């Protein structure tokens, strides 16, 4: 069984504008297949919004949105030194998520000053830095541009 979804584009854009007017720090998330709309289309829509950052799910999704959104892109999947060179060495406008102590240390050593979001481990236990490890990471985190902390 299949179905078609019709979205009133203007009504949707008006809703986005009202929502962002209430909190300009909102980061639109574009990942996978763009929730059926396609990542490129959603990146074009986001470029018309007064937001400084969008988020994508994986490192491989950055290039698909970059040509449509020229501002910062946050990658939700954690950065790790075992990633491919292309994924490890993203542009300065790519914000990396770090979720492991060894990743924080390696990134601080190899790419000091890059923007990061630190993911902290929660009861979901998916991935993240243990809260008890944060104190030992103060020095390497000082070498990075920490934009915030994430919980998942």
mmCIF file of C-alpha atoms in Angstrom:
data_model
loop_
_atom_site.group_PDB
_atom_site.id
_atom_site.type_symbol
_atom_site.label_atom_id
_atom_site.label_comp_id
_atom_site.label_asym_id
_atom_site.label_seq_id
_atom_site.Cartn_x
_atom_site.Cartn_y
_atom_site.Cartn_z
ATOM 1 C CA UNK A 1 0.000 0.000 0.000
ATOM 2 C CA UNK A 2 1.307 3.450 -0.839
ATOM 3 C CA UNK A 3 0.107 6.928 -0.095
ATOM 4 C CA UNK A 4 0.866 10.461 -1.150
ATOM 5 C CA UNK A 5 1.526 13.289 1.239
ATOM 6 C CA UNK A 6 0.782 16.826 0.179
ATOM 7 C CA UNK A 7 2.463 19.597 2.136
ATOM 8 C CA UNK A 8 1.268 23.178 1.866
ATOM 9 C CA UNK A 9 4.679 24.761 1.361
ATOM 10 C CA UNK A 10 3.713 28.270 2.393
ATOM 11 C CA UNK A 11 1.941 27.092 5.531
ATOM 12 C CA UNK A 12 4.972 24.971 6.443
ATOM 13 C CA UNK A 13 7.386 27.884 5.842
ATOM 14 C CA UNK A 14 5.179 30.205 7.911
ATOM 15 C CA UNK A 15 5.239 27.658 10.745
ATOM 16 C CA UNK A 16 9.051 27.476 10.546
ATOM 17 C CA UNK A 17 9.312 31.269 10.640
ATOM 18 C CA UNK A 18 7.079 31.481 13.726
ATOM 19 C CA UNK A 19 9.016 28.720 15.477
ATOM 20 C CA UNK A 20 12.413 30.262 14.746
ATOM 21 C CA UNK A 21 11.137 33.677 15.844
ATOM 22 C CA UNK A 22 10.592 32.131 19.291
ATOM 23 C CA UNK A 23 14.071 30.559 19.446
ATOM 24 C CA UNK A 24 16.681 31.576 16.898
ATOM 25 C CA UNK A 25 19.129 28.932 18.170
ATOM 26 C CA UNK A 26 17.119 26.112 16.579
ATOM 27 C CA UNK A 27 19.200 23.764 14.423
ATOM 28 C CA UNK A 28 17.187 22.085 11.639
ATOM 29 C CA UNK A 29 18.070 18.387 11.260
ATOM 30 C CA UNK A 30 18.371 16.957 7.745
ATOM 31 C CA UNK A 31 19.330 13.296 7.540
ATOM 32 C CA UNK A 32 18.719 10.019 5.805
ATOM 33 C CA UNK A 33 16.425 10.681 2.857
ATOM 34 C CA UNK A 34 15.429 14.112 4.143
ATOM 35 C CA UNK A 35 12.243 12.724 5.672
ATOM 36 C CA UNK A 36 11.008 11.977 2.163
ATOM 37 C CA UNK A 37 11.695 15.465 0.812
ATOM 38 C CA UNK A 38 15.370 14.894 0.009
ATOM 39 C CA UNK A 39 18.342 16.398 1.793
ATOM 40 C CA UNK A 40 19.092 18.870 -0.996
ATOM 41 C CA UNK A 41 15.565 20.302 -0.950
ATOM 42 C CA UNK A 42 15.578 20.671 2.838
ATOM 43 C CA UNK A 43 19.014 22.318 2.723
ATOM 44 C CA UNK A 44 17.682 24.828 0.178
ATOM 45 C CA UNK A 45 14.715 25.529 2.465
ATOM 46 C CA UNK A 46 17.042 25.940 5.459
ATOM 47 C CA UNK A 47 19.218 28.399 3.549
ATOM 48 C CA UNK A 48 16.221 30.754 3.391
ATOM 49 C CA UNK A 49 15.860 30.629 7.183
ATOM 50 C CA UNK A 50 17.690 32.877 9.655
ATOM 51 C CA UNK A 51 19.610 29.931 11.140
ATOM 52 C CA UNK A 52 23.381 29.683 11.374
ATOM 53 C CA UNK A 53 23.606 25.895 11.468
ATOM 54 C CA UNK A 54 21.910 22.770 10.157
ATOM 55 C CA UNK A 55 22.605 19.211 11.303
ATOM 56 C CA UNK A 56 23.085 16.058 9.257
ATOM 57 C CA UNK A 57 23.204 12.488 10.476
ATOM 58 C CA UNK A 58 26.484 11.296 9.007
ATOM 59 C CA UNK A 59 29.766 12.614 7.638
ATOM 60 C CA UNK A 60 28.820 11.380 4.157
ATOM 61 C CA UNK A 61 25.716 13.599 4.142
ATOM 62 C CA UNK A 62 27.687 16.847 4.499
ATOM 63 C CA UNK A 63 28.596 17.184 0.820
ATOM 64 C CA UNK A 64 24.983 16.687 -0.287
ATOM 65 C CA UNK A 65 23.786 19.686 1.732
ATOM 66 C CA UNK A 66 26.908 21.869 1.484
ATOM 67 C CA UNK A 67 26.148 23.084 -2.054
ATOM 68 C CA UNK A 68 22.712 24.290 -0.882
ATOM 69 C CA UNK A 69 23.571 25.590 2.603
ATOM 70 C CA UNK A 70 26.731 27.679 2.914
ATOM 71 C CA UNK A 71 26.727 28.130 6.686
ATOM 72 C CA UNK A 72 27.777 25.678 9.405
ATOM 73 C CA UNK A 73 26.851 21.997 9.295
ATOM 74 C CA UNK A 74 26.806 19.902 12.483
ATOM 75 C CA UNK A 75 27.453 16.174 12.003
ATOM 76 C CA UNK A 76 25.490 14.190 14.587
ATOM 77 C CA UNK A 77 27.439 10.926 14.162
ATOM 78 C CA UNK A 78 30.500 11.057 16.387
ATOM 79 C CA UNK A 79 33.887 11.953 14.945
ATOM 80 C CA UNK A 80 36.559 9.344 15.562
ATOM 81 C CA UNK A 81 40.196 9.076 14.465
ATOM 82 C CA UNK A 82 39.394 5.813 12.638
ATOM 83 C CA UNK A 83 37.175 7.616 10.091
ATOM 84 C CA UNK A 84 38.382 7.952 6.507
ATOM 85 C CA UNK A 85 40.701 10.915 5.832
ATOM 86 C CA UNK A 86 37.911 12.786 4.015
ATOM 87 C CA UNK A 87 35.568 12.346 6.982
ATOM 88 C CA UNK A 88 38.267 13.169 9.552
ATOM 89 C CA UNK A 89 39.405 16.358 7.837
ATOM 90 C CA UNK A 90 36.172 18.241 7.235
ATOM 91 C CA UNK A 91 36.037 21.966 6.539
ATOM 92 C CA UNK A 92 36.169 24.532 9.320
ATOM 93 C CA UNK A 93 32.443 25.178 8.861
ATOM 94 C CA UNK A 94 31.691 21.569 9.804
ATOM 95 C CA UNK A 95 30.980 21.081 13.493
ATOM 96 C CA UNK A 96 32.020 17.639 14.668
ATOM 97 C CA UNK A 97 30.350 15.669 17.447
ATOM 98 C CA UNK A 98 32.839 14.021 19.806
ATOM 99 C CA UNK A 99 31.576 11.221 22.014
ATOM 100 C CA UNK A 100 34.664 9.334 23.183
ATOM 101 C CA UNK A 101 37.617 10.532 25.294
ATOM 102 C CA UNK A 102 40.156 9.224 22.763
ATOM 103 C CA UNK A 103 38.384 11.172 20.013
ATOM 104 C CA UNK A 104 38.551 14.396 22.030
ATOM 105 C CA UNK A 105 42.285 13.920 22.650
ATOM 106 C CA UNK A 106 43.050 12.966 19.022
ATOM 107 C CA UNK A 107 41.047 15.818 17.529
ATOM 108 C CA UNK A 108 42.616 18.364 19.894
ATOM 109 C CA UNK A 109 46.067 17.135 18.866
ATOM 110 C CA UNK A 110 45.448 16.815 15.112
ATOM 111 C CA UNK A 111 43.035 19.685 14.443
ATOM 112 C CA UNK A 112 43.174 22.220 17.296
ATOM 113 C CA UNK A 113 40.556 24.932 17.156
ATOM 114 C CA UNK A 114 37.943 23.011 15.186
ATOM 115 C CA UNK A 115 34.332 23.437 16.318
ATOM 116 C CA UNK A 116 32.828 20.540 18.274
ATOM 117 C CA UNK A 117 29.777 19.495 20.222
ATOM 118 C CA UNK A 118 30.539 17.098 23.074
ATOM 119 C CA UNK A 119 28.028 14.285 23.392
ATOM 120 C CA UNK A 120 27.625 13.100 26.973
ATOM 121 C CA UNK A 121 26.545 9.550 27.772
ATOM 122 C CA UNK A 122 22.988 9.221 29.069
ATOM 123 C CA UNK A 123 20.917 6.354 30.437
ATOM 124 C CA UNK A 124 20.244 5.311 26.826
ATOM 125 C CA UNK A 125 23.955 4.332 26.774
ATOM 126 C CA UNK A 126 24.181 4.737 22.998
ATOM 127 C CA UNK A 127 27.455 6.640 22.941
ATOM 128 C CA UNK A 128 28.954 9.618 24.663
ATOM 129 C CA UNK A 129 31.628 10.782 27.044
ATOM 130 C CA UNK A 130 31.060 9.611 30.602
ATOM 131 C CA UNK A 131 30.223 12.609 32.808
ATOM 132 C CA UNK A 132 33.001 11.458 35.141
ATOM 133 C CA UNK A 133 35.522 11.764 32.247
ATOM 134 C CA UNK A 134 34.771 15.426 31.553
ATOM 135 C CA UNK A 135 37.175 16.746 34.184
ATOM 136 C CA UNK A 136 40.092 14.813 32.669
ATOM 137 C CA UNK A 137 39.203 16.228 29.237
ATOM 138 C CA UNK A 138 39.350 19.908 30.227
ATOM 139 C CA UNK A 139 42.825 20.430 28.754
ATOM 140 C CA UNK A 140 42.122 18.839 25.330
ATOM 141 C CA UNK A 141 38.700 20.510 25.199
ATOM 142 C CA UNK A 142 40.458 23.854 25.736
ATOM 143 C CA UNK A 143 42.246 23.189 22.425
ATOM 144 C CA UNK A 144 38.908 22.866 20.592
ATOM 145 C CA UNK A 145 36.108 25.333 19.848
ATOM 146 C CA UNK A 146 33.419 23.767 22.067
ATOM 147 C CA UNK A 147 30.030 24.937 20.816
ATOM 148 C CA UNK A 148 27.959 22.975 23.303
ATOM 149 C CA UNK A 149 27.011 19.650 24.801
ATOM 150 C CA UNK A 150 24.534 17.100 23.480
ATOM 151 C CA UNK A 151 22.483 14.415 25.175
ATOM 152 C CA UNK A 152 20.908 11.495 23.342
#
